[in-house]
Short mmCIF file of C-alpha atoms and ligand atoms in Angstrom, two decimals:
data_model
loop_
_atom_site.label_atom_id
_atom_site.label_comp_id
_atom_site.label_asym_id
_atom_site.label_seq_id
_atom_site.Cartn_x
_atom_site.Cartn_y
_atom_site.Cartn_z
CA UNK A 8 10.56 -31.24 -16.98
CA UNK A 9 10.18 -34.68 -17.64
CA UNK A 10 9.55 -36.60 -20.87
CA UNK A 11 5.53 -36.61 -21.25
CA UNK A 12 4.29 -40.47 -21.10
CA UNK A 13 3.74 -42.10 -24.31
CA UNK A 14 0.22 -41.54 -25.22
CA UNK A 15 -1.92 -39.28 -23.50
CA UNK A 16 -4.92 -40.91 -22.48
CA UNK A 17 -7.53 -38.72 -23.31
CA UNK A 18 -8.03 -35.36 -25.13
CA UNK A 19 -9.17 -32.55 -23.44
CA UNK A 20 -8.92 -29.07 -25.07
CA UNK A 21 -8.12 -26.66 -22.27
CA UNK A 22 -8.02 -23.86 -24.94
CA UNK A 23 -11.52 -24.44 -25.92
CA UNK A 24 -13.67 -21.54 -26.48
CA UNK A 25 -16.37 -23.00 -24.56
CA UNK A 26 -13.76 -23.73 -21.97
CA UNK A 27 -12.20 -20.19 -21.77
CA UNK A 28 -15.95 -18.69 -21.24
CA UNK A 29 -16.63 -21.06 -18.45
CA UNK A 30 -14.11 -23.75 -17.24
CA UNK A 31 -17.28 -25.69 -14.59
CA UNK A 32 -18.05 -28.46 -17.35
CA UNK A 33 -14.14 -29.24 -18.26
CA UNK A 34 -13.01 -29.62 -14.72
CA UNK A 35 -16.12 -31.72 -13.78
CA UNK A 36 -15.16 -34.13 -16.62
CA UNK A 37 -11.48 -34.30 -15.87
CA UNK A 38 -12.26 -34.87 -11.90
CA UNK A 39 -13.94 -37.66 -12.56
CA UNK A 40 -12.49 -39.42 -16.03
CA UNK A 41 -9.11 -38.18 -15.51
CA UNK A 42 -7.82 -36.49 -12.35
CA UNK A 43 -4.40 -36.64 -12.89
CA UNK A 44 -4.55 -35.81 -16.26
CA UNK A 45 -1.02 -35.04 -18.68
CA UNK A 46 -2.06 -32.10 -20.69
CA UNK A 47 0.07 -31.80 -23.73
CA UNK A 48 -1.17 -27.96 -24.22
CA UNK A 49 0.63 -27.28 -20.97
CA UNK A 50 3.32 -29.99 -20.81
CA UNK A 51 2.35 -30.51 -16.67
CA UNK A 52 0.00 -32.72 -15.21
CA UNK A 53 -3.68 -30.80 -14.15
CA UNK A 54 -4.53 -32.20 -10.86
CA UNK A 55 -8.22 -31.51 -9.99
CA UNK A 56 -9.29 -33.27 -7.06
CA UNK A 57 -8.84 -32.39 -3.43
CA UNK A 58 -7.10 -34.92 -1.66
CA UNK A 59 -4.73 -34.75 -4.32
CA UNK A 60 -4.26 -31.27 -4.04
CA UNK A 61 -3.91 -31.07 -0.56
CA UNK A 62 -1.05 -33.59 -0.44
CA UNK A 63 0.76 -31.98 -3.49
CA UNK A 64 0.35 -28.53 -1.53
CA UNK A 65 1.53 -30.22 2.35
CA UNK A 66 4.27 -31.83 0.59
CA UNK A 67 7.61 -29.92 1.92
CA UNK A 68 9.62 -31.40 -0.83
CA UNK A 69 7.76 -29.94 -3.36
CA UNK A 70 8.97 -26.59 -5.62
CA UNK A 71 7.18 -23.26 -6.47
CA UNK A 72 8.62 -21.16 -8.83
CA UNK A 73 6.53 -21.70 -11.75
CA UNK A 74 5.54 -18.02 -12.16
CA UNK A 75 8.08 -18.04 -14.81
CA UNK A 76 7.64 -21.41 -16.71
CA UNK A 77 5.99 -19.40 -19.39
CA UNK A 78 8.98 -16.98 -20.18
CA UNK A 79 11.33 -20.25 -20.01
CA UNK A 80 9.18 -22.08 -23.09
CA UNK A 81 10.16 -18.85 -24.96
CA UNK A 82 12.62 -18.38 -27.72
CA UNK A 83 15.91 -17.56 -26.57
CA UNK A 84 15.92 -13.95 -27.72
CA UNK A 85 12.49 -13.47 -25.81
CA UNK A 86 13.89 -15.08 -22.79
CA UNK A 87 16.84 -12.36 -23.12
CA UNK A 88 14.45 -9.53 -23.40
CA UNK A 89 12.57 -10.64 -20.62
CA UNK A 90 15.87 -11.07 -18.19
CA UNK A 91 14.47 -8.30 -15.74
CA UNK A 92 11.46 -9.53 -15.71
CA UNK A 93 12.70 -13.24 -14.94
CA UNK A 94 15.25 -11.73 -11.90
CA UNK A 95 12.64 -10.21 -10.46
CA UNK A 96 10.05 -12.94 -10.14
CA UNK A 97 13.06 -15.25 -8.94
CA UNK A 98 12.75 -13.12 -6.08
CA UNK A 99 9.32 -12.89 -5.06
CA UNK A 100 8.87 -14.76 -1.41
CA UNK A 101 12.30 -16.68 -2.27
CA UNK A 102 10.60 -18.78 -4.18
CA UNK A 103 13.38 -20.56 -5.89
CA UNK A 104 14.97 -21.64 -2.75
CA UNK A 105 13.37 -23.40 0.63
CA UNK A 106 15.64 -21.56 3.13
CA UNK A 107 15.07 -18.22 0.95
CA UNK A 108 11.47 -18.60 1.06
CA UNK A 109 11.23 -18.98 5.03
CA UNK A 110 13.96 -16.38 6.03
CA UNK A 111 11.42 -13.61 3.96
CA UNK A 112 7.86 -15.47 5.03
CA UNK A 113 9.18 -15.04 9.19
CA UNK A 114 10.41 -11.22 7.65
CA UNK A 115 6.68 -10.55 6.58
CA UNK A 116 4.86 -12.38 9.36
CA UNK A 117 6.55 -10.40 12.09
CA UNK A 118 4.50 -7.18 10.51
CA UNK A 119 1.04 -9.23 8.61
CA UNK A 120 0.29 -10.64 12.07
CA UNK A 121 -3.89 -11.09 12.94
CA UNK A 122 -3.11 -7.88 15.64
CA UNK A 123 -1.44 -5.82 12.53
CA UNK A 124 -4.41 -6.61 10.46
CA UNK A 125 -7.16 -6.18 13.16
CA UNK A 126 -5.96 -2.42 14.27
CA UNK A 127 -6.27 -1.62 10.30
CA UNK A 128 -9.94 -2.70 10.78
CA UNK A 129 -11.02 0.92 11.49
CA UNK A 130 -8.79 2.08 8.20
CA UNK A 131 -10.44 -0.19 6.07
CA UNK A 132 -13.80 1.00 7.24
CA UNK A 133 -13.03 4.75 6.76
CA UNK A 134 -11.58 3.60 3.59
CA UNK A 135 -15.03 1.85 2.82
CA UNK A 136 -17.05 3.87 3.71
CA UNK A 137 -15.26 6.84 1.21
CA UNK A 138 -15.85 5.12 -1.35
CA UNK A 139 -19.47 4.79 -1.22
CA UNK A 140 -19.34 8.24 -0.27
CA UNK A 141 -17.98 8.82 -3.79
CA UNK A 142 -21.15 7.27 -5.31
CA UNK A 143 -23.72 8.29 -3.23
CA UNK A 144 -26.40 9.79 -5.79
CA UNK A 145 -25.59 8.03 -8.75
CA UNK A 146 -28.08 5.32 -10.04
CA UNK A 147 -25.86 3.29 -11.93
CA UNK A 148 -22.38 1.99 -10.67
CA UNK A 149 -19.59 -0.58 -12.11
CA UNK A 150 -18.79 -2.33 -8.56
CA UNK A 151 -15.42 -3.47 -9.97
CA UNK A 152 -14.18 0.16 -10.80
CA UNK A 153 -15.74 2.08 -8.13
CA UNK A 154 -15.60 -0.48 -4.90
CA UNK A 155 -13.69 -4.15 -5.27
CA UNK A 156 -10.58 -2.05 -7.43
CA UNK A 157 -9.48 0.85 -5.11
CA UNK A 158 -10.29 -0.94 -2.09
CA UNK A 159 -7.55 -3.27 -1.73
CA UNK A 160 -5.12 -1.58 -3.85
CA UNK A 161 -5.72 1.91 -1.34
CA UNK A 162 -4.97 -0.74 1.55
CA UNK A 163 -1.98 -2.37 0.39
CA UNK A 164 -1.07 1.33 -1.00
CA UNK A 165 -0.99 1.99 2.92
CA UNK A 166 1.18 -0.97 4.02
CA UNK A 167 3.40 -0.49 1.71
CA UNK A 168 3.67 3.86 2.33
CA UNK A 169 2.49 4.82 -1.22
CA UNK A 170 0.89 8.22 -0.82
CA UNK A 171 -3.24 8.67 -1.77
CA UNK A 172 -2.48 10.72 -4.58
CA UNK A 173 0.10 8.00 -6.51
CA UNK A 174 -2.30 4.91 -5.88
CA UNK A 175 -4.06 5.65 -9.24
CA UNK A 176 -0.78 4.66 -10.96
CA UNK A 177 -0.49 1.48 -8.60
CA UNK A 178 -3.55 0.56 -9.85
CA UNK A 179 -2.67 0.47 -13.47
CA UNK A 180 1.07 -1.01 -12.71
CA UNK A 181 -0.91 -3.78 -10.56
CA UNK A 182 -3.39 -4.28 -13.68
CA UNK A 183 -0.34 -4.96 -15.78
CA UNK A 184 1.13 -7.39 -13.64
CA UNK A 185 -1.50 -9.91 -13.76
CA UNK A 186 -0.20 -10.87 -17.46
CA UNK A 187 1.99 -13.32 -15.64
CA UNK A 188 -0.65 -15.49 -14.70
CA UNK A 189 -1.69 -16.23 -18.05
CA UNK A 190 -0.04 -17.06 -21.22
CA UNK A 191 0.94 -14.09 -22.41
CA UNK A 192 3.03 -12.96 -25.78
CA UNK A 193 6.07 -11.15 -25.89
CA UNK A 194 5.19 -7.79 -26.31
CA UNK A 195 2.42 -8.08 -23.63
CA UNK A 196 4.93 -9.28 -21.36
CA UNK A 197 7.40 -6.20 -22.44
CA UNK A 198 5.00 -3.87 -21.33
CA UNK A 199 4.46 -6.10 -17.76
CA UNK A 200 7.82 -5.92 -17.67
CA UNK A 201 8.07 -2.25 -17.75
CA UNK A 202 5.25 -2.02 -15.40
CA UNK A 203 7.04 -4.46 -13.26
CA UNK A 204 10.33 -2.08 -12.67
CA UNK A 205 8.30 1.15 -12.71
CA UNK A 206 6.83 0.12 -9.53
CA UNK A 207 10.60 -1.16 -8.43
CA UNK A 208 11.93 2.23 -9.35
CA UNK A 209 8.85 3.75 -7.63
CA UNK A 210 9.46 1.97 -4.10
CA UNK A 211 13.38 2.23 -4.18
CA UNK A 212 13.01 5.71 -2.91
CA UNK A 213 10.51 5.06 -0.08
CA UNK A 214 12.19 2.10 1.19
CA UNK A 215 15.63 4.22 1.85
CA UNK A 216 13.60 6.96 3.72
CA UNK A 217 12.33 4.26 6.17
CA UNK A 218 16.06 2.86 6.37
CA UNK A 219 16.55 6.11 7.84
CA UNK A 220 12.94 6.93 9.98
CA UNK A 221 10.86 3.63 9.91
CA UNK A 222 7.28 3.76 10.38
CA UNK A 223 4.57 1.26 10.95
CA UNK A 224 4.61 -0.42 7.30
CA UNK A 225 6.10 -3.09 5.34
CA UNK A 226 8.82 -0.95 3.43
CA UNK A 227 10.19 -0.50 7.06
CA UNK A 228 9.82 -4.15 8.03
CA UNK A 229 11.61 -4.82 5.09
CA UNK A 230 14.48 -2.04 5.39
CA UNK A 231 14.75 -3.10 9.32
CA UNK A 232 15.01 -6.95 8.16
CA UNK A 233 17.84 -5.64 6.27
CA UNK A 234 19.84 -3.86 8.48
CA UNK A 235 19.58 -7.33 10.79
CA UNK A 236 20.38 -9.23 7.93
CA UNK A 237 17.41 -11.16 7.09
CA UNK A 238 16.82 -9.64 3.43
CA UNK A 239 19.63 -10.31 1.44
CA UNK A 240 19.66 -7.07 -1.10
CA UNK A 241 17.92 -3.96 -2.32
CA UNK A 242 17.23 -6.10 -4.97
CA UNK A 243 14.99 -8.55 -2.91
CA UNK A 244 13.24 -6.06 -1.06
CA UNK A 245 11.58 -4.30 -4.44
CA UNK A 246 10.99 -7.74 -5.78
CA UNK A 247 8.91 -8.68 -2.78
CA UNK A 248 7.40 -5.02 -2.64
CA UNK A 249 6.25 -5.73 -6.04
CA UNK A 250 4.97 -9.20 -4.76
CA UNK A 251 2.73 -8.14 -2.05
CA UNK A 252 1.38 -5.31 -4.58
CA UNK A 253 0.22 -7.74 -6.60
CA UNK A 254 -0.68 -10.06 -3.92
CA UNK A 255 -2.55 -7.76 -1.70
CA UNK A 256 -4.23 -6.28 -4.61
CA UNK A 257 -5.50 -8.32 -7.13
CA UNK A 258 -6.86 -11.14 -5.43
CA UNK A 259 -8.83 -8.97 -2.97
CA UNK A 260 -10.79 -7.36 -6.09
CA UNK A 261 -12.51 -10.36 -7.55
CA UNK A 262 -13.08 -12.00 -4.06
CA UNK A 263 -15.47 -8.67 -3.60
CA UNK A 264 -16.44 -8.98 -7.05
CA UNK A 265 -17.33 -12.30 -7.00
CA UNK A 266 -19.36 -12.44 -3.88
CA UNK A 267 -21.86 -9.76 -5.15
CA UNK A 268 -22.71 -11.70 -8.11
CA UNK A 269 -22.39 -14.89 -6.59
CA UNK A 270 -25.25 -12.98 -4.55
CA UNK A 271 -27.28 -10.95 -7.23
CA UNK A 272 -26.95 -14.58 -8.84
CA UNK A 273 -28.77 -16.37 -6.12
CA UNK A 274 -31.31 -13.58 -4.86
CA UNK A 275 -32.81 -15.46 -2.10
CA UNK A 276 -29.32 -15.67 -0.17
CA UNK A 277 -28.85 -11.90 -0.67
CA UNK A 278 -32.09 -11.42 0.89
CA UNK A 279 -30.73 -13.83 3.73
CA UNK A 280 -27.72 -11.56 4.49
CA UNK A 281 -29.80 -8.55 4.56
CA UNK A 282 -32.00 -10.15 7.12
CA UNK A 283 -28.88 -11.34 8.59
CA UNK A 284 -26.13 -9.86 8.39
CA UNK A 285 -23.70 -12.37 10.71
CA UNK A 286 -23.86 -14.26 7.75
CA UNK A 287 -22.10 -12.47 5.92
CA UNK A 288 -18.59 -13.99 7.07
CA UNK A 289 -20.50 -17.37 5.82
CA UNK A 290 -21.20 -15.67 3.09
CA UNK A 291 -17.34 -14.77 2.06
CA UNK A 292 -16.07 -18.29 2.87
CA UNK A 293 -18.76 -19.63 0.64
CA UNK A 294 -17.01 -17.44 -2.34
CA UNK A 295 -14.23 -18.21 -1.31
CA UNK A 296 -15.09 -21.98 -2.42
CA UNK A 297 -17.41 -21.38 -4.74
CA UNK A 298 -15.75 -18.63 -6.86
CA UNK A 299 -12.35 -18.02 -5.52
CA UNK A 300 -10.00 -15.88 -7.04
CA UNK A 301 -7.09 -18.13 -7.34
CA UNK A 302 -7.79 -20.60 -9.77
CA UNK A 303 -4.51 -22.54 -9.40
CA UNK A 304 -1.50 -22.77 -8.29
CA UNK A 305 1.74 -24.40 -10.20
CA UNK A 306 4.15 -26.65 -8.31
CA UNK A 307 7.32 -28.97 -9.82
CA UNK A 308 7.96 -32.60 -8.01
CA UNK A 309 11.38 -33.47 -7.70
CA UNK A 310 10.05 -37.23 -7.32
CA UNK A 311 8.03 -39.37 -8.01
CA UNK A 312 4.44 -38.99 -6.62
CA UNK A 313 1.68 -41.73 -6.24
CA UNK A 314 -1.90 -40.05 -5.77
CA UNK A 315 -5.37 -41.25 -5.17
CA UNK A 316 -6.18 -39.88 -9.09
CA UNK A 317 -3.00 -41.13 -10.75
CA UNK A 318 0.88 -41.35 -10.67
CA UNK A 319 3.01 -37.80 -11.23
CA UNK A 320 6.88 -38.78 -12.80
CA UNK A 321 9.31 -36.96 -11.10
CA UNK A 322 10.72 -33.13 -12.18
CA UNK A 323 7.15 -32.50 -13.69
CA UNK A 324 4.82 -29.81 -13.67
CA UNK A 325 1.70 -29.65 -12.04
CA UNK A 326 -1.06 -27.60 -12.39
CA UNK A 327 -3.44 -27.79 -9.18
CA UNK A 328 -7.09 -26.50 -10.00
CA UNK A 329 -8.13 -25.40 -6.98
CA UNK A 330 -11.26 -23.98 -8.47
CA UNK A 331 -12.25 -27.73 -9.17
CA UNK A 332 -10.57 -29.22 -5.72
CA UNK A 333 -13.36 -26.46 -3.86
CA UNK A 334 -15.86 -28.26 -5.86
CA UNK A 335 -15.16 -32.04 -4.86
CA UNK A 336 -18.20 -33.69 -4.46
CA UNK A 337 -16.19 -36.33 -2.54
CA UNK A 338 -16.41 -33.03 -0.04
CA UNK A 339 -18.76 -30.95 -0.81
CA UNK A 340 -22.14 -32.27 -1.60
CA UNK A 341 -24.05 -30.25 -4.09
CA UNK A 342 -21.02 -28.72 -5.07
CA UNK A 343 -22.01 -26.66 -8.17
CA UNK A 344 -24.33 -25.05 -5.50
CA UNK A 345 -23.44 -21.47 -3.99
CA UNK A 346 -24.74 -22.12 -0.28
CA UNK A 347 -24.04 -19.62 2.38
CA UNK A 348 -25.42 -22.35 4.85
CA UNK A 349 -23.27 -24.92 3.98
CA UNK A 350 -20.98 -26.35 7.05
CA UNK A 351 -17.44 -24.47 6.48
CA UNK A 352 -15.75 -27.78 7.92
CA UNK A 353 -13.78 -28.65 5.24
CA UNK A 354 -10.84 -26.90 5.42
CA UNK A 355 -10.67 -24.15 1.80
CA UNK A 356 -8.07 -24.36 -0.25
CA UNK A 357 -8.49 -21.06 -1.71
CA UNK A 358 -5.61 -19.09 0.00
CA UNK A 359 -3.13 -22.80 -0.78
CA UNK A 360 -2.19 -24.79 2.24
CA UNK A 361 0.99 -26.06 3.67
CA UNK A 362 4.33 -23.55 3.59
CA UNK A 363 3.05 -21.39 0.85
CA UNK A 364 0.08 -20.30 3.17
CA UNK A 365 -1.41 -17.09 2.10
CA UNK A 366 -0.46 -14.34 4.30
CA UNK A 367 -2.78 -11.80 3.53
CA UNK A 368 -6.34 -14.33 4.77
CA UNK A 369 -7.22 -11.94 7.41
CA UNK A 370 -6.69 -8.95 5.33
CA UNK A 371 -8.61 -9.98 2.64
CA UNK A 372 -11.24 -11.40 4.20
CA UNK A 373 -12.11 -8.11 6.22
CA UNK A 374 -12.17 -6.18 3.76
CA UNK A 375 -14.88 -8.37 2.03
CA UNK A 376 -16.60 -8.32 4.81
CA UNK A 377 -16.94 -4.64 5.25
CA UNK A 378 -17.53 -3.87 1.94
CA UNK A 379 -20.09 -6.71 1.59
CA UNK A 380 -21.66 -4.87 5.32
CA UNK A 381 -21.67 -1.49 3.15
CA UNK A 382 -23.03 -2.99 0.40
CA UNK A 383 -26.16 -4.47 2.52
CA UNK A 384 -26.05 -0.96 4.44
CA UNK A 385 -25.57 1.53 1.45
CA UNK A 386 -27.03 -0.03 -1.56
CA UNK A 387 -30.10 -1.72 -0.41
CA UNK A 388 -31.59 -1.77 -3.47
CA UNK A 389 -28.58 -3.26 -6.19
CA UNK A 390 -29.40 -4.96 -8.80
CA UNK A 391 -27.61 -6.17 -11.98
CA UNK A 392 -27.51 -4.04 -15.08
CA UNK A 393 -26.85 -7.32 -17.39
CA UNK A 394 -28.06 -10.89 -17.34
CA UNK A 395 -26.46 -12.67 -14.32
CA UNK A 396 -26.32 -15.69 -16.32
CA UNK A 397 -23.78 -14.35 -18.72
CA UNK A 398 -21.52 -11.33 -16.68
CA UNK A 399 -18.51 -10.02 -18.40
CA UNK A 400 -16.03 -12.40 -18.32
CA UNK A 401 -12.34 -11.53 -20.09
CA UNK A 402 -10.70 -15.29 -20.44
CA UNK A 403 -7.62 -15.57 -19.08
CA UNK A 404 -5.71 -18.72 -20.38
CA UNK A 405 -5.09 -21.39 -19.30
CA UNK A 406 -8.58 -22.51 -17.72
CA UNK A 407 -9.92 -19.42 -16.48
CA UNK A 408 -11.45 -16.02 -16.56
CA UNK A 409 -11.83 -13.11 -14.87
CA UNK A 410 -14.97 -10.38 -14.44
CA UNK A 411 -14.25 -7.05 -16.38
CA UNK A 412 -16.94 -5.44 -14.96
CA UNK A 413 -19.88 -5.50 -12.77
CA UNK A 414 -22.41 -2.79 -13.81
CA UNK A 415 -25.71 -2.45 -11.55
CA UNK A 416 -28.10 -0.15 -10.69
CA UNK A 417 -28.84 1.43 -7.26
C1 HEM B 8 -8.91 -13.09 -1.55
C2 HEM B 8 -7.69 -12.70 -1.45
C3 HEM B 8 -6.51 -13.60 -1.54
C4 HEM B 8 -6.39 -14.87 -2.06
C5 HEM B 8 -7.48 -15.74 -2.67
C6 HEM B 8 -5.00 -15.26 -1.91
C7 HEM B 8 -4.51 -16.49 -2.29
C8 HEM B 8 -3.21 -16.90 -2.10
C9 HEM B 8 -2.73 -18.21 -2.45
C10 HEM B 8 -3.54 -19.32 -3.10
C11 HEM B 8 -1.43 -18.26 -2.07
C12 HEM B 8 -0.50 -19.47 -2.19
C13 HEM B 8 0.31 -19.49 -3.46
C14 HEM B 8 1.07 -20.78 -3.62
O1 HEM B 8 0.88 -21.73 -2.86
O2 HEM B 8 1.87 -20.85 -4.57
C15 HEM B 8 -1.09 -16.97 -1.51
C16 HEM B 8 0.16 -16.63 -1.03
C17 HEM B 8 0.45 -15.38 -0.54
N1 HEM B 8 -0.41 -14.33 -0.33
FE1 HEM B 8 -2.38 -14.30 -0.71
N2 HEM B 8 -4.31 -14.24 -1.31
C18 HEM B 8 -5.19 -13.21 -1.06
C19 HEM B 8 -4.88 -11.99 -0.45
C20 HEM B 8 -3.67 -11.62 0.00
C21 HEM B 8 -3.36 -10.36 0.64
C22 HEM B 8 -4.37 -9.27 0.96
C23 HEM B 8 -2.00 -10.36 0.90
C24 HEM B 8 -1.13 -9.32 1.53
C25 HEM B 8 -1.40 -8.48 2.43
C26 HEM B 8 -1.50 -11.64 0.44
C27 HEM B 8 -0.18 -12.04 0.55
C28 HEM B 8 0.30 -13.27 0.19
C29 HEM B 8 1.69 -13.66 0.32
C30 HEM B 8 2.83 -12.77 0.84
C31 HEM B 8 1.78 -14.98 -0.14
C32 HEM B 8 3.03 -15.83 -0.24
C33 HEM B 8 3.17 -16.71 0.98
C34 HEM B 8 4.43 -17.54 0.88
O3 HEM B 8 4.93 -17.77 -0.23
O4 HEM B 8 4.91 -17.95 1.92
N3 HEM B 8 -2.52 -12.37 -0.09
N4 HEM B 8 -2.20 -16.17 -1.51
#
């Protein structure tokens, strides 16, 4: 990392407790006072506004790999401890290495292609339509636990050829592993850790059955890829089984999640999808902005980098908010605003942009859209069972949060 500059030029505490319960009023202050701001809490520059976003993320030159800048500010004896941990994440999409990184990104897109993801359309809807099944007669519900949690951890079970009956567990090892996106202590990142190489351990034995009778899933992509010498080890392939997990799984959850209160928040735009429902694809991308699951995303510059908010020395950290670049006012007007109408021609940064370019879009954004269509269909009469002005947030340092649950009544 680079030396921080002299004297930072403002103080904003990104650690606040106001902050932590809702981030909207910090990152509206630091987009326009300071949008290239050094934060000394996270020794890395917070970038928060678009343009300077996008040309961090289109920038070829610039690294990843930051998943595990929080074990490397640890103590040495943590670090040790956390060793498996650390290999594994070095792994994940070849991260650490450009040529890495696209050899396993043209692996994956051979399988995640928009024809893969379309013929799983009637999977997800069976899928869907189970799970309201499982409700049907109950009058109160928690959407997060019932719906937006098995949904897209039953569908990235099925890519990845975890039988029904273990995807309970995968639920709780995929839980665990979203303790590296936040700052996390040592023995919460133990028992990540373990979670981490229990689902390793778990897909070692599936993978070698496809090696030797591949189906149509990623496990065999993977083992084929292999065998033709585009995934280096056994080693890689668990790592990046683990990845996709996480990345198919996670993610998914609060973009459901945050849609339907988004919507119960803004009643007169549910009513317009019910009268509507081709709006509901509107609807998503509109979350997508508005509330999107990925609050940021880390990168390191290897030079120096002049942006329209400020200058970036080279070999630092940066921290881009893309919860506050979705909120630009520079592009969006009204920003603060959750519009289903709005024109979608700015192009979202909520799946990144550039080589790191989410793979999973279509996935994810289907199955929002079917479970938002069963919602609509199914539950015509939700409402919230707590004050939409102050849901259940958990915080989840640095700068965000995340819904714990999302009771209502049907
Ligand atoms: C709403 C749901 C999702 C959101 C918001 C999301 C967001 C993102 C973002 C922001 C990145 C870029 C990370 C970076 O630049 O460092 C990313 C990468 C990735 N996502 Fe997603 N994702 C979602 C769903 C999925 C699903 C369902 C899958 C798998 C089926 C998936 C697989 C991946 C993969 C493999 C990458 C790495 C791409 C690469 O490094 O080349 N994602 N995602």
């Amino acid at each position: 990392m680079s030396a921080a500059p002299a004297v930072s030029t403002s103080n904003y505490d990104l650690f606040a407790p106001s902050v932590l319960e809702d981030p909207t009023e910090l990152l509206t202050r630091l987009r326009a006072e300071n949008p290239v701001y050094y934060s000394p809490q996270l020794q890395g520059y917070v970038l928060t506004r678009y343009d300077d976003i996008v040309m961090v993320l289109k920038d070829p030159d610039m690294g990843s790999a930051m998943l595990t800048g929080w074990i490397d500010q640890m103590p040495q004896e943590a670090q040790e401890q956390l060793q498996p941990l650390r290999a594994s994440l070095d792994l994940w999409m070849g991260h650490k290495n450009n040529d890495d990184h696209q050899r396993i990104q043209r692996v994956l897109r051979r399988y995640l292609t928009s024809a893969t993801i379309e013929s799983l359309r009637p999977r997800v809807e069976s899928l869907v339509k189970s799970l309201f099944d499982a409700v049907e007669g109950k009058t109160e519900v928690d959407i997060i636990q019932e719906i937006a949690n098995p949904l897209p951890c039953n569908i990235i079970g099925e890519l990845l050829g975890v039988p029904q009956e273990d995807r309970d567990q995968l639920q709780q090892w995929s839980q665990q592993a979203l303790n590296l996106f936040r700052i996390a202590d040592l023995p919460t990142l133990l028992e990540t850790q373990k979670a981490i190489l229990a689902i390793q351990d778990y897909m070692k034995p599936i993978v070698e059955a496809r090696r030797h009778a591949p189906l149509d899933d990623l496990p065999s992509v993977l083992a084929t890829a292999q065998a033709e010498g585009q995934m280096k080890s056994d080693a890689e392939i668990l790592g990046n089984c683990v990845a996709l997990m996480f990345g198919g799984h996670e993610t998914t959850v609060y973009l459901i999640a945050n849609a339907l209160l988004a919507l119960m928040q803004n009643p007169e735009q549910f009513q317009m999808i019910k009268d509507r429902p081709e709006l509901i694809p509107a609807a998503v991308e509109e979350t997508l902005r508005y509330d999107g699951p990925v609050d940021l995303i880390t990168r390191v510059t290897p030079k120096p980098l002049e942006l329209v908010g400020g200058h970036v020395p080279a070999n630092s950290m940066m921290i881009l908010m893309l919860r506050a670049g979705s909120r630009d006012p520079a592009l969006y007007p009204n920003p603060d605003r959750f519009d289903i109408t709005r024109p979608t021609t700015v192009r979202s940064l909520a799946f990144g942009l550039g080589s790191f370019y989410c793979l999973g879009t279509a996935l994810a954004r289907m199955e929002t859209q079917i479970c938002l269509r069963e919602i609509i269909h199914r539950m015509p009469n939700i409402r919230p069972l707590f004050d939409v002005n102050k849901p259940d947030y958990r915080p989840l340092p640095p700068i965000r949060r995340r819904l714990e649950t999302l009771r209502v009544a049907l």
